[in-house]
Coordinates of C-alpha atoms in Angstrom, one line a residue:
X22 CA 6.3 -41.7 -43.5
X23 CA 3.4 -42.1 -40.8
X24 CA 1.4 -39.7 -40.7
X25 CA 2.1 -40.4 -36.6
X26 CA 5.6 -39.7 -37.8
X27 CA 4.7 -36.6 -39.7
X28 CA 2.6 -35.4 -36.9
X29 CA 5.3 -36.2 -34.5
X30 CA 7.7 -34.0 -36.3
X31 CA 5.3 -31.1 -37.0
X32 CA 4.8 -30.9 -33.7
X33 CA 8.7 -30.7 -32.4
X34 CA 8.7 -28.4 -35.0
X35 CA 6.5 -26.6 -33.2
X36 CA 8.0 -27.2 -29.8
X37 CA 11.4 -25.3 -31.8
X38 CA 10.0 -22.0 -32.7
X39 CA 8.1 -21.9 -29.6
X40 CA 9.2 -18.8 -27.6
X41 CA 8.8 -18.9 -23.7
X42 CA 8.7 -14.8 -22.4
X43 CA 9.4 -13.9 -18.9
X44 CA 7.7 -11.0 -17.5
X45 CA 8.3 -10.2 -14.2
X46 CA 7.5 -7.7 -12.5
X47 CA 7.0 -5.2 -9.3
X48 CA 4.7 -2.9 -7.0
X49 CA 4.5 -1.0 -4.4
X50 CA 7.5 -0.5 -4.0
X51 CA 6.9 2.5 -1.8
X52 CA 10.2 3.9 -1.6
X53 CA 11.3 1.0 -0.5
X54 CA 15.1 0.3 -2.4
X55 CA 17.7 -1.1 0.1
X56 CA 17.1 -3.8 2.5
X57 CA 17.0 -0.8 5.5
X58 CA 13.9 1.0 8.1
X59 CA 15.3 3.8 7.8
X60 CA 12.3 4.4 10.3
X61 CA 14.2 2.6 13.2
X62 CA 17.2 3.0 11.8
X63 CA 18.2 -1.6 11.1
X64 CA 18.3 -4.2 8.8
X65 CA 14.8 -5.1 7.1
X66 CA 15.7 -8.0 5.0
X67 CA 12.8 -9.2 3.5
X68 CA 12.9 -5.4 1.5
X69 CA 13.5 -3.2 -0.3
X70 CA 14.6 -3.5 -5.0
X71 CA 17.9 -3.9 -3.7
X72 CA 16.9 -7.0 -2.4
X73 CA 15.2 -8.4 -5.9
X74 CA 18.3 -6.9 -8.1
X75 CA 20.2 -9.4 -7.5
X76 CA 17.3 -11.9 -8.2
X77 CA 16.2 -10.2 -11.6
X78 CA 19.7 -11.1 -12.1
X79 CA 20.1 -14.1 -12.3
X80 CA 16.4 -14.9 -13.6
X81 CA 18.2 -12.6 -17.2
X82 CA 20.8 -15.2 -16.7
X83 CA 18.9 -18.1 -16.8
X84 CA 16.4 -17.5 -19.6
X85 CA 16.0 -16.3 -22.6
X86 CA 14.2 -13.9 -23.3
X87 CA 13.0 -11.3 -20.0
X88 CA 10.6 -8.6 -19.7
X89 CA 11.1 -6.2 -16.4
X90 CA 8.2 -4.0 -15.6
X91 CA 7.3 -1.2 -12.6
X92 CA 2.6 -1.5 -11.7
X93 CA 2.9 2.3 -9.1
X94 CA 3.0 3.4 -6.1
X95 CA 6.5 3.5 -6.9
X96 CA 8.0 7.3 -5.6
X97 CA 6.6 8.8 -1.6
X98 CA 6.2 5.9 1.2
X99 CA 10.0 5.3 3.2
X100 CA 12.1 8.5 4.6
X101 CA 14.3 7.5 1.8
X102 CA 11.6 9.5 -0.7
X103 CA 11.1 12.4 2.0
X104 CA 14.2 13.4 1.8
X105 CA 14.6 13.0 -2.6
X106 CA 11.8 15.2 -2.3
X107 CA 13.6 18.1 0.5
X108 CA 17.6 17.2 -0.7
X109 CA 18.1 14.9 -3.4
X110 CA 16.4 15.6 -6.5
X111 CA 16.1 19.8 -5.8
X112 CA 20.7 19.6 -5.6
X113 CA 20.2 18.1 -9.0
X114 CA 20.5 15.0 -7.8
X115 CA 18.6 11.7 -9.9
X116 CA 15.3 10.3 -7.5
X117 CA 16.3 7.4 -6.5
X118 CA 14.1 5.5 -7.4
X119 CA 13.7 5.7 -10.6
X120 CA 18.2 5.5 -10.9
X121 CA 17.3 1.6 -9.6
X122 CA 15.0 1.2 -12.0
X123 CA 17.3 3.0 -15.4
X124 CA 20.3 1.0 -14.2
X125 CA 18.7 -2.6 -13.4
X126 CA 16.8 -2.1 -17.0
X127 CA 13.4 -1.9 -17.0
X128 CA 11.5 -2.0 -19.4
X129 CA 8.5 -0.2 -19.0
X130 CA 6.5 0.9 -16.4
X131 CA 2.8 3.0 -14.6
X132 CA 1.6 5.3 -11.5
X133 CA 0.7 3.8 -8.8
X134 CA -1.7 6.3 -6.5
X135 CA 0.8 7.3 -4.1
X136 CA 3.4 8.6 -6.6
X137 CA 0.8 11.8 -7.1
X138 CA 1.8 12.1 -2.8
X139 CA 4.8 15.0 -2.9
X140 CA 2.7 17.4 -6.5
X141 CA 2.8 17.5 -9.8
X142 CA 6.4 19.9 -9.5
X143 CA 8.0 16.7 -8.0
X144 CA 6.7 14.4 -10.0
X145 CA 6.7 16.0 -13.4
X146 CA 10.8 15.9 -12.4
X147 CA 11.3 12.4 -11.3
X148 CA 9.9 10.9 -13.8
X149 CA 11.4 13.1 -16.9
X150 CA 14.5 11.3 -15.2
X151 CA 13.1 7.3 -16.4
X152 CA 14.6 5.4 -19.5
X153 CA 11.6 3.3 -20.0
X154 CA 8.4 4.2 -21.6
X155 CA 5.8 5.0 -18.5
X156 CA 2.5 5.0 -20.0
X157 CA -1.3 5.7 -18.4
X158 CA -4.3 4.5 -20.0
X159 CA -7.0 7.3 -18.1
X160 CA -5.0 10.5 -16.5
X161 CA -5.0 12.9 -19.4
X162 CA -4.1 17.1 -18.3
X163 CA -6.9 19.0 -18.2
X164 CA -7.2 20.3 -21.0
X165 CA -7.3 17.4 -22.6
X166 CA -3.9 16.6 -23.5
X167 CA -1.7 13.9 -23.1
X168 CA -0.6 13.8 -19.9
X169 CA 1.6 10.0 -20.4
X170 CA 1.0 8.3 -22.8
X171 CA -1.4 6.1 -23.1
X172 CA 0.0 3.1 -24.2
X173 CA 3.6 2.1 -25.8
X174 CA 4.9 -1.1 -28.3
X175 CA 8.4 -1.9 -27.2
X176 CA 9.3 -4.2 -30.5
X177 CA 11.8 -7.3 -28.8
X178 CA 14.3 -10.1 -30.4
X179 CA 13.8 -13.4 -28.7
X180 CA 15.3 -16.3 -29.2
X181 CA 12.5 -19.3 -29.7
X182 CA 13.6 -22.9 -28.4
X183 CA 15.9 -23.5 -31.1
X184 CA 18.1 -21.0 -30.6
X185 CA 16.5 -18.8 -34.2
X186 CA 15.8 -14.6 -33.1
X187 CA 12.4 -13.1 -34.1
X188 CA 10.8 -9.9 -33.1
X189 CA 8.1 -9.6 -30.7
X190 CA 5.6 -6.8 -30.9
X191 CA 5.5 -5.7 -26.7
X192 CA 1.5 -3.4 -26.2
X193 CA 1.5 -2.1 -22.6
X194 CA -1.0 -0.4 -21.4
X195 CA -1.6 1.0 -17.8
X196 CA -4.6 2.2 -15.2
X197 CA -4.0 3.7 -11.7
X198 CA -7.5 4.2 -9.5
X199 CA -10.1 6.9 -10.4
X200 CA -10.0 7.6 -6.7
X201 CA -6.6 9.5 -6.4
X202 CA -8.6 12.8 -7.9
X203 CA -10.4 12.7 -4.9
X204 CA -7.0 11.2 -2.2
X205 CA -4.8 13.0 -4.0
X206 CA -7.1 16.2 -4.5
X207 CA -5.0 19.1 -2.4
X208 CA -2.2 18.4 -5.6
X209 CA -3.3 17.6 -8.8
X210 CA -7.1 19.6 -8.5
X211 CA -7.0 21.4 -12.0
X212 CA -3.9 20.2 -12.8
X213 CA -5.1 15.6 -14.4
X214 CA -8.7 14.1 -15.4
X215 CA -10.0 10.7 -13.8
X216 CA -11.6 8.1 -16.6
X217 CA -12.7 4.1 -15.1
X218 CA -9.6 2.2 -15.6
X219 CA -11.5 -0.8 -17.9
X220 CA -13.1 2.0 -20.4
X221 CA -9.4 3.1 -20.8
X222 CA -7.7 0.3 -21.2
X223 CA -10.2 -1.5 -23.5
X224 CA -9.5 2.1 -25.9
X225 CA -6.5 1.2 -25.1
X226 CA -6.1 -2.5 -26.1
X227 CA -8.2 -1.8 -29.2
X228 CA -5.3 0.1 -30.2
X229 CA -3.5 -1.9 -29.8
X230 CA -3.7 -4.0 -31.1
X231 CA -4.8 -1.5 -34.8
X232 CA -0.6 -1.1 -33.9
X233 CA 0.2 -4.8 -34.5
X234 CA 1.2 -5.6 -31.3
X235 CA 1.8 -9.7 -30.7
X236 CA 0.9 -9.2 -27.1
X237 CA -0.6 -7.1 -24.7
X238 CA 0.1 -7.0 -21.3
X239 CA -1.5 -4.8 -18.6
X240 CA 0.0 -3.0 -15.9
X241 CA -3.3 -2.3 -13.4
X242 CA -2.6 -0.4 -9.9
X243 CA -5.5 -1.8 -9.1
X244 CA -6.6 -4.8 -6.7
X245 CA -7.8 -9.0 -8.0
X246 CA -11.7 -6.6 -6.7
X247 CA -14.7 -8.6 -8.6
X248 CA -16.0 -8.8 -11.6
X249 CA -19.3 -7.6 -12.3
X250 CA -17.4 -4.5 -10.3
X251 CA -19.6 -1.3 -11.5
X252 CA -18.2 1.6 -13.7
X253 CA -15.0 4.0 -11.6
X254 CA -14.3 0.9 -9.3
X255 CA -11.1 1.3 -7.1
X256 CA -10.1 -2.7 -7.9
X257 CA -10.4 -4.5 -11.2
X258 CA -8.2 -6.2 -12.2
X259 CA -10.4 -9.5 -12.8
X260 CA -12.4 -7.5 -15.1
X261 CA -9.5 -6.1 -16.8
X262 CA -8.4 -9.8 -17.7
X263 CA -11.0 -10.6 -18.9
X264 CA -11.3 -8.0 -22.0
X265 CA -10.4 -9.5 -24.9
X266 CA -7.2 -8.9 -26.6
X267 CA -5.4 -8.8 -22.6
X268 CA -3.1 -12.0 -22.9
X269 CA -1.6 -10.9 -19.0
X270 CA -2.2 -8.2 -16.6
X271 CA 0.0 -7.2 -12.9
X272 CA -1.8 -5.9 -10.2
X273 CA -1.1 -4.5 -7.6
X274 CA -2.2 -1.6 -5.3
X275 CA -3.6 -3.7 -2.7
X276 CA -0.3 -5.2 -1.2
X277 CA -1.3 -9.5 -2.2
X278 CA 1.2 -11.8 -3.4
X279 CA -0.9 -13.8 -6.0
X280 CA -0.5 -15.5 -6.6
X281 CA 2.2 -17.3 -3.9
X282 CA 4.9 -19.4 -5.0
X283 CA 6.9 -20.0 -8.6
X284 CA 4.8 -20.0 -11.5
X285 CA 2.5 -22.7 -12.3
X286 CA -0.1 -23.0 -15.1
X287 CA -3.2 -20.9 -15.1
X288 CA -6.5 -21.5 -17.2
X289 CA -7.4 -18.0 -19.4
X290 CA -5.4 -14.6 -18.8
X291 CA -2.7 -14.8 -16.0
X292 CA -2.6 -12.5 -13.8
X293 CA -0.1 -11.5 -11.2
X294 CA 0.8 -9.2 -8.0
X295 CA 4.0 -8.5 -5.8
X296 CA 2.3 -7.8 -2.1
X297 CA 4.9 -4.8 -1.8
X298 CA 8.1 -2.7 -0.7
X299 CA 9.7 -5.4 -3.0
X300 CA 8.6 -8.2 -0.2
X301 CA 7.7 -10.7 -4.7
X302 CA 9.3 -10.0 -7.8
X303 CA 6.1 -11.5 -9.3
X304 CA 6.2 -13.8 -13.0
X305 CA 3.9 -14.5 -15.6
X306 CA 5.4 -16.9 -18.6
X307 CA 3.6 -16.6 -21.5
X308 CA 4.6 -20.0 -24.0
X309 CA 4.0 -18.6 -27.2
X310 CA 3.3 -19.4 -31.1
X311 CA 4.2 -18.3 -34.4
X312 CA 0.5 -17.9 -36.2
X313 CA 1.4 -16.8 -40.2
X314 CA 2.4 -13.9 -41.1
X315 CA 4.9 -13.7 -37.8
X316 CA 2.7 -13.3 -36.2
X317 CA 2.4 -15.0 -32.2
X318 CA -0.3 -16.0 -29.9
X319 CA 0.0 -17.8 -26.4
X320 CA -0.2 -21.4 -26.2
X321 CA -0.2 -22.1 -22.4
X322 CA 0.7 -19.0 -19.5
X323 CA 2.4 -19.3 -16.3
X324 CA 2.0 -17.2 -13.8
X325 CA 4.0 -16.4 -9.5
X326 CA 5.9 -15.0 -7.6
X327 CA 9.3 -15.1 -5.8
X328 CA 10.0 -14.2 -2.9
X329 CA 13.6 -13.9 -2.2
X330 CA 13.4 -14.2 1.5
X331 CA 15.3 -18.0 2.3
X332 CA 17.6 -17.5 0.2
X333 CA 18.8 -14.6 1.6
X334 CA 18.4 -15.9 5.3
X335 CA 20.3 -18.8 3.7
X336 CA 22.6 -16.3 2.8
X337 CA 22.8 -14.8 5.9
X338 CA 22.6 -11.3 6.2
X339 CA 24.8 -9.9 3.8
X340 CA 26.7 -5.8 4.5
X341 CA 24.6 -3.6 2.8
X342 CA 26.9 -2.8 -0.5
X343 CA 27.3 -7.0 -1.3
X344 CA 23.6 -6.1 -2.6
X345 CA 24.0 -4.0 -5.5
X346 CA 27.8 -6.4 -6.3
X347 CA 25.3 -7.1 -10.3
X348 CA 24.8 -3.3 -10.3
X349 CA 28.0 -2.2 -9.6
X350 CA 27.7 1.3 -10.7
X351 CA 25.0 2.2 -9.3
X352 CA 26.7 0.8 -5.9
X353 CA 28.1 4.7 -4.8
X354 CA 24.8 7.0 -5.7
X355 CA 23.0 4.6 -3.6
X356 CA 25.5 5.0 -0.8
X357 CA 25.5 8.4 -1.2
X358 CA 21.2 8.8 -0.8
X359 CA 21.8 6.2 1.7
X360 CA 23.6 8.0 3.8
X361 CA 21.9 11.6 3.7
X362 CA 18.7 9.6 4.9
X363 CA 19.6 8.1 7.5
X364 CA 21.2 11.7 8.5
X365 CA 17.7 13.5 7.2
X366 CA 16.1 11.4 10.2
X367 CA 18.6 11.4 12.6
X368 CA 17.7 15.0 12.9
X369 CA 16.4 15.6 17.1
X370 CA 13.1 16.9 17.5
X371 CA 12.1 17.2 21.5
X372 CA 11.9 13.6 23.4
X373 CA 9.0 11.6 24.6
X374 CA 8.0 10.3 28.5
X375 CA 6.7 7.4 27.4
X376 CA 7.2 3.9 24.4
X377 CA 5.3 5.4 21.2
X378 CA 4.5 1.6 19.9
X379 CA 0.7 0.8 18.3
X380 CA 0.4 -3.2 19.7
X381 CA -2.5 -3.0 21.6
X382 CA -4.3 0.1 19.7
X383 CA -6.1 -2.1 18.3
X384 CA -8.3 -2.9 21.5
X385 CA -7.5 -0.1 23.6
X386 CA -6.2 4.2 22.4
X387 CA -2.6 4.7 23.2
X388 CA -0.1 7.1 23.4
X389 CA 1.1 7.0 19.8
X390 CA -1.7 8.5 18.0
X391 CA -2.9 10.2 21.2
X392 CA 0.5 13.4 20.2
X393 CA -0.5 13.0 16.8
X394 CA -4.9 13.6 17.3
X395 CA -3.5 16.0 19.4
X396 CA -1.3 17.5 16.8
X397 CA -3.4 17.6 15.1
X398 CA -6.7 19.4 17.1
X399 CA -2.8 22.2 17.8
X400 CA -2.6 23.0 14.0
X401 CA -6.3 23.0 13.5
X402 CA -7.7 25.4 16.3
X403 CA -5.5 28.9 14.3
X404 CA -7.6 27.1 10.5
X405 CA -10.9 26.9 12.5
X406 CA -10.5 30.4 13.8
X407 CA -10.8 32.6 10.9
X408 CA -14.2 30.9 10.4
X409 CA -16.1 32.3 13.3
X410 CA -19.7 31.5 12.2
X411 CA -17.9 28.4 13.4
X412 CA -17.4 29.2 17.2
X413 CA -18.5 26.6 20.0
X414 CA -19.0 24.1 17.5
X415 CA -16.8 20.3 18.8
X416 CA -13.2 19.8 17.3
X417 CA -12.6 16.3 17.4
X418 CA -9.1 15.0 16.5
X419 CA -9.3 11.3 13.6
X420 CA -6.1 9.4 14.6
X421 CA -5.8 5.5 13.4
X422 CA -2.9 3.2 14.2
X423 CA -0.6 3.3 10.5
X424 CA 1.5 0.2 12.1
X425 CA -0.7 -2.3 13.8
X426 CA 0.0 -5.2 11.9
X427 CA -2.8 -5.9 9.3
X428 CA -1.7 -7.4 5.8
X429 CA 1.8 -5.6 7.0
X430 CA 2.3 -8.3 8.8
X431 CA 3.3 -9.2 12.6
X432 CA 6.1 -6.8 11.7
X433 CA 4.3 -4.2 11.3
X434 CA 3.8 -2.6 13.3
X435 CA 5.6 1.2 15.4
X436 CA 7.6 1.2 18.3
X437 CA 9.3 3.9 19.6
X438 CA 11.5 3.7 23.0
X439 CA 11.0 6.6 25.9
X440 CA 14.1 9.4 24.8
X441 CA 15.3 11.0 21.9
X442 CA 12.4 11.5 18.9
X443 CA 14.3 12.6 16.0
X444 CA 12.7 12.9 12.7
X445 CA 12.8 9.4 11.7
X446 CA 10.4 8.7 14.9
X447 CA 7.8 11.8 13.7
X448 CA 7.6 9.6 10.2
X449 CA 6.9 6.5 11.6
X450 CA 3.9 7.8 13.3
X451 CA 2.8 9.3 10.3
X452 CA 4.2 7.4 6.9
X453 CA 1.7 9.3 4.4
X454 CA 3.0 13.2 3.4
X455 CA -1.7 14.3 3.5
X456 CA -2.5 17.6 4.0
X457 CA -4.4 18.1 7.4
X458 CA -8.2 18.2 6.6
X459 CA -10.9 20.2 8.4
X460 CA -14.5 18.6 8.3
X461 CA -18.1 19.8 9.4
X462 CA -20.2 16.5 9.9
X463 CA -23.8 15.2 11.8
X464 CA -23.9 13.0 14.2
X465 CA -24.9 10.6 11.8
X466 CA -22.0 11.2 9.8
X467 CA -19.4 10.1 13.0
X468 CA -21.7 7.1 14.0
X469 CA -21.9 6.5 10.5
X470 CA -17.9 7.6 10.5
X471 CA -17.2 4.2 13.8
X472 CA -18.7 2.0 12.3
X473 CA -16.5 1.5 9.0
X474 CA -13.6 1.6 11.6
X475 CA -15.2 -1.0 13.9
X476 CA -15.1 -3.6 11.0
X477 CA -11.4 -4.2 11.9
X478 CA -13.1 -6.8 14.5
X479 CA -14.1 -10.1 13.9
X480 CA -18.0 -10.5 14.8
X481 CA -17.7 -12.6 18.5
X482 CA -20.2 -15.2 19.4
X483 CA -21.0 -14.5 23.1
X484 CA -22.6 -18.1 23.6
X485 CA -19.8 -20.0 22.7
X486 CA -16.9 -20.6 25.3
X487 CA -14.6 -21.4 22.8
X488 CA -11.8 -18.9 22.0
X489 CA -12.6 -16.4 19.1
X490 CA -9.9 -14.5 17.9
X491 CA -11.2 -11.2 17.8
X492 CA -8.7 -9.5 14.8
X493 CA -9.2 -9.3 10.8
X494 CA -5.7 -8.6 9.7
X495 CA -7.3 -7.8 6.1
X496 CA -8.8 -5.3 7.2
X497 CA -6.0 -2.6 6.5
X498 CA -5.0 -0.8 10.3
X499 CA -5.1 2.7 9.3
X500 CA -8.7 2.7 8.2
X501 CA -9.3 2.6 12.2
X502 CA -9.9 5.4 13.1
X503 CA -10.6 6.2 16.5
X504 CA -12.5 10.2 16.5
X505 CA -10.2 11.8 19.7
X506 CA -13.5 13.1 22.1
X507 CA -16.6 10.9 21.3
X508 CA -16.2 8.0 24.0
X509 CA -18.1 5.8 22.7
X510 CA -18.8 1.7 23.2
X511 CA -18.3 -0.9 20.3
X512 CA -19.8 -4.0 20.5
X513 CA -18.5 -6.8 18.8
X514 CA -21.9 -10.0 19.3
X515 CA -22.9 -7.7 16.2
X516 CA -22.1 -8.5 12.7
X517 CA -20.0 -6.0 10.5
X518 CA -21.1 -2.8 8.6
X519 CA -18.2 -3.6 5.6
X520 CA -16.3 -6.0 4.8
X521 CA -13.2 -5.7 5.5
X522 CA -11.6 -3.4 2.6
X523 CA -15.3 -1.4 2.9
X524 CA -16.3 -1.9 -0.2
X525 CA -19.0 -3.6 0.7
X526 CA -22.0 -2.6 3.2
X527 CA -23.9 -4.7 5.3
X528 CA -27.6 -3.4 6.2
X529 CA -27.2 -4.6 10.5
X530 CA -27.2 -2.7 13.4
X531 CA -24.1 -1.8 14.3
X532 CA -21.7 -2.2 16.6
X533 CA -22.0 1.8 18.1
X534 CA -23.7 1.6 21.2
X535 CA -23.2 5.0 23.9
X536 CA -21.8 7.4 21.6
X537 CA -21.7 10.7 23.4
X538 CA -19.0 14.3 24.1
X539 CA -15.9 13.7 25.8
X540 CA -18.6 16.1 28.3
X541 CA -21.0 12.8 28.4
X542 CA -23.4 14.1 26.0
X543 CA -25.3 12.1 23.9
X544 CA -24.4 12.6 20.4
X545 CA -27.9 13.2 18.9
X546 CA -28.2 12.0 14.4
X547 CA -28.3 16.2 13.9
X548 CA -25.6 17.3 16.4
X549 CA -22.9 19.0 14.5
X550 CA -18.8 18.5 15.0
X551 CA -15.5 19.5 13.2
X552 CA -13.7 17.0 13.0
X553 CA -9.5 16.9 11.7
X554 CA -8.4 14.9 9.7
X555 CA -6.1 13.6 6.9
X556 CA -7.1 15.5 2.8
X557 CA -7.5 11.1 2.0
X558 CA -10.1 10.2 4.6
X559 CA -11.0 13.9 3.5
X560 CA -11.6 13.0 0.0
X561 CA -13.6 9.0 1.9
X562 CA -10.3 7.3 1.2
X563 CA -10.2 3.2 2.6
X564 CA -13.5 3.9 2.3
X565 CA -15.0 6.3 4.4
X566 CA -17.8 7.5 3.0
X567 CA -19.4 8.9 5.6
X568 CA -16.0 11.9 5.5
X569 CA -16.1 12.1 2.1
X570 CA -19.6 12.5 2.4
X571 CA -18.8 15.3 4.9
X572 CA -18.6 19.2 4.7
X573 CA -14.4 20.2 3.7
X574 CA -13.6 23.5 5.5
X575 CA -10.2 23.3 4.8
X576 CA -7.8 22.3 3.9
X577 CA -4.2 23.4 4.7
X578 CA -1.0 24.3 2.9
X579 CA 0.6 21.2 5.2
X580 CA 1.1 17.2 6.2
X581 CA 0.2 16.1 9.5
X582 CA 3.1 14.9 9.8
X583 CA 4.8 18.3 9.6
X584 CA 2.4 19.9 12.6
X585 CA 2.8 15.9 14.2
X586 CA 6.5 17.1 13.9
X587 CA 5.8 21.2 15.0
X588 CA 4.0 19.8 18.0
X589 CA 6.6 17.6 19.4
X590 CA 9.4 20.3 18.4
X591 CA 7.6 23.3 20.3
X592 CA 6.9 20.0 23.1
X593 CA 7.9 22.4 26.7
X594 CA 9.9 19.1 27.3
X595 CA 9.3 15.2 27.4
X596 CA 6.2 14.0 25.4
X597 CA 3.4 12.3 27.5
X598 CA -0.3 12.3 25.5
X599 CA -2.4 11.6 28.3
X600 CA -4.6 8.9 26.6
X601 CA -8.0 9.4 26.1
X602 CA -10.5 6.8 26.9
X603 CA -12.1 7.3 23.2
X604 CA -12.8 3.5 22.5
X605 CA -13.6 0.5 24.6
X606 CA -14.4 -3.2 23.9
X607 CA -18.8 -3.9 24.9
X608 CA -18.4 -6.4 27.6
X609 CA -20.1 -10.2 26.5
X610 CA -20.2 -11.9 30.4
X611 CA -16.7 -13.0 29.6
X612 CA -16.7 -14.6 26.5
X613 CA -13.1 -15.3 26.2
X614 CA -11.6 -13.8 22.8
X615 CA -8.1 -14.1 21.3
X616 CA -5.8 -10.7 20.6
X617 CA -3.0 -10.6 17.8
X618 CA -0.5 -8.3 18.0
X619 CA 3.1 -8.4 17.1
X620 CA 5.7 -10.3 19.0
X621 CA 7.4 -7.0 20.4
X622 CA 3.7 -6.5 22.3
X623 CA 6.1 -9.0 24.9
X624 CA 8.3 -5.9 26.2
X625 CA 5.7 -4.2 26.9
X626 CA 4.5 -6.8 29.5
X627 CA 2.7 -3.6 31.7
X628 CA 0.7 -2.2 28.7
X629 CA -0.7 -6.2 28.1
X630 CA -1.7 -6.3 32.1
X631 CA -3.5 -3.1 32.3
X632 CA -5.1 -3.8 29.2
X633 CA -6.1 -7.3 30.7
X634 CA -4.0 -9.7 28.4
X635 CA -2.3 -12.4 29.3
X636 CA 0.1 -14.7 26.9
X637 CA -0.8 -17.4 25.0
X638 CA 2.3 -19.8 24.4
X639 CA 0.8 -23.0 22.8
X640 CA 2.5 -24.8 20.4
X641 CA -1.2 -24.9 18.0
X642 CA -2.2 -21.0 18.8
X643 CA 0.9 -20.2 17.6
X644 CA 0.3 -21.9 14.3
X645 CA -2.4 -20.3 14.5
X646 CA -1.5 -17.3 14.6
X647 CA 0.8 -17.3 11.3
X648 CA 3.3 -15.3 13.4
X649 CA 2.1 -13.0 15.4
X650 CA 2.0 -12.9 18.8
X651 CA -1.4 -14.8 20.2
X652 CA -2.0 -13.1 24.3
X653 CA -5.9 -14.5 26.2
X654 CA -8.7 -11.1 26.6
X655 CA -12.7 -11.8 29.0
X656 CA -14.6 -9.6 27.1

C-alpha cells in the first residue's frame, strides 16, 4: 500500500472514531415555562421552556450524543414564579420550573442572580427537588462551607461515528455575577459570600483537569463583556473562554442571542448565549478525537442558536396541551400549575380610569410609572417618620418603565386598558420582587443618577436635517429612572455620560440641564434629599453608581410590587394618576428625530398627538426600525 493510501486509511480510521458531542443550553428562562403571557392572559408563541422541549427531543433523536444544560435566572420572572412562591411550593408541590427540567432531562445547571430574589429558604427548597447536579464556583456560605458544589464530573457513554461506544468525562462548573451580593443583599447578607468569577472558575478548571475530566464546560451566568475586564466584573465570559483548559462556555445574563443562526465553525473556544425567556436554544458542537489512553480533545467546534419561532409560525398556534407531547408525564402537572397561576393573578385589586401603558415612557413621564412613584411614596412615609432627623428633607421617588422595548423588542411593553385592575396588572407594572428602599443623596448624586438614565438616548446632531434615531435599544429601559419630585431637561445634543451597559463612563459635560426640585428651587450640589427606590437600585444595580454610593436609610421587609398592589387596593375609586412633569427633552431648534416604540402605540393616538408625534409608515423606515413603530418628532 502506498504512503498516500496508508494516510487515507489512517484518516478514515480517525474519523470513524471521532465523537460528535452536542451541548444544548437554555439561559434566562425567568420562569417562562409555557408560551403564555400571564400579564395579559394571552398566548406568547415565542417564549417558554415547553416550546423548546420538542426541539430538544428532536435533537436527541437526530444527534447521537446530546448534553443539556441551563445557565440560571430560571426561577423568577413571571406570575408563575410568584404563584410557586406563595401557593405551589408551600403546598408541597415541586417548583414548576424544576419539575419541568427534571422531566425534560437536564444534565446540569447553575444559578443566576435573580434565582436569589425570593430568599434562601425558598431557593434551597426549590433546588432540593432537582434530579440533576447544580454547580456554583464563586459562592459559599458565610462560614466558608459549600453552598452548592463548585463543579461536577459527568461520565457519559457516547457513540463515535463508526458506531462504537466510549466513556467521556465532562467537567462542569458555573458562576454568577458577584454583584448579586449587593443586588440581593436583603436575602443573601449573613448567608452567602460571593467571589470573583474568573478566579473561582480558573481554580475549578484546574481541579477538574486533575480529576481526569476530558472536557471542561463553563456555565457562566455572565455576558460576554471585555477581554480586559477588571476583577469582580459582572460580564466576563470572554475572559473565561480564554482560560487554559476551558473547552466551551455557555454565557447568559444580558439576554442576547449569540451567535445567531445554526451551528457554524468557530475559531478558539466556542461560546453561546441563548437569548432569554426560551426564545432560543443554544448549541455547541464539539468534534472530539481520542488522543491515547482513552483521553479526548476537541478537534473542531461549532456554535450557534436555534430559534423555534419560525417553525412554530408554520405550525400555527397549537393548543397548550399539545406542546408537551414528547413528555406526557409532565403535562398534567404543568396544566395544574398553569390553571393555578391564572387564578392567582386574576385576583381583583381595584380599577383604573386611564390606560396604563409604557409606549411613550422613554420620551415623557407616563401614568404607568406615576402610579408606581405614588405607591412608593405612600409606602415610604411611615418608614421615614421613624427617623425624626430626616424631617424636612425632600422626598423623591425613582421609577423606571420595566417593559419599554429595548432588547425585549417591539412586543416588550406594558399596556393595561382602563377598567378593572388585577394582580397580574400590578405584576406587569413592576416585574421584580425588589424590596422598597430609601436612600439619602446629595444634589450632585441626583445629577449623576439622572446622567446615567439619560444614556438611553443617542447623541443627536443639531445641524442635521435628516431624521436621526433617538432611542438606543441596547439600553435596558428598566434602568431609565425618572426621579419624581424633580424637574429637569435632557440635552440629547450632548454625548452620553455612559455607554448603554453602564460599564464605561465618559468625561463629558453631561446632558442634565436646569435641575430643580418640584417647588422650583434649583438643586445645588450639596443639597440633601431622600429617594424612594428599590433594593436593586440601592445596591447600584444597572451601574447606577450614584445610588450605590448613597446612604441607605432603610430597606423595607416588603416589595415594591406589594406596595403597588396595596396602593391600588386601598384607593378610593378608580386610579387616575396625576403625571408629574419631571423631565423634558431640551428643544434643539427644529431638529427632526425618529422615536421608535411598540406597534401597540398606534392604539394610543391621542397620547402620541399630545407629545407631538407623527407616525412614519414608509417601508424604508419600517425596515430600519426592525419591527418597532417609528414616529417623527421635532425637537
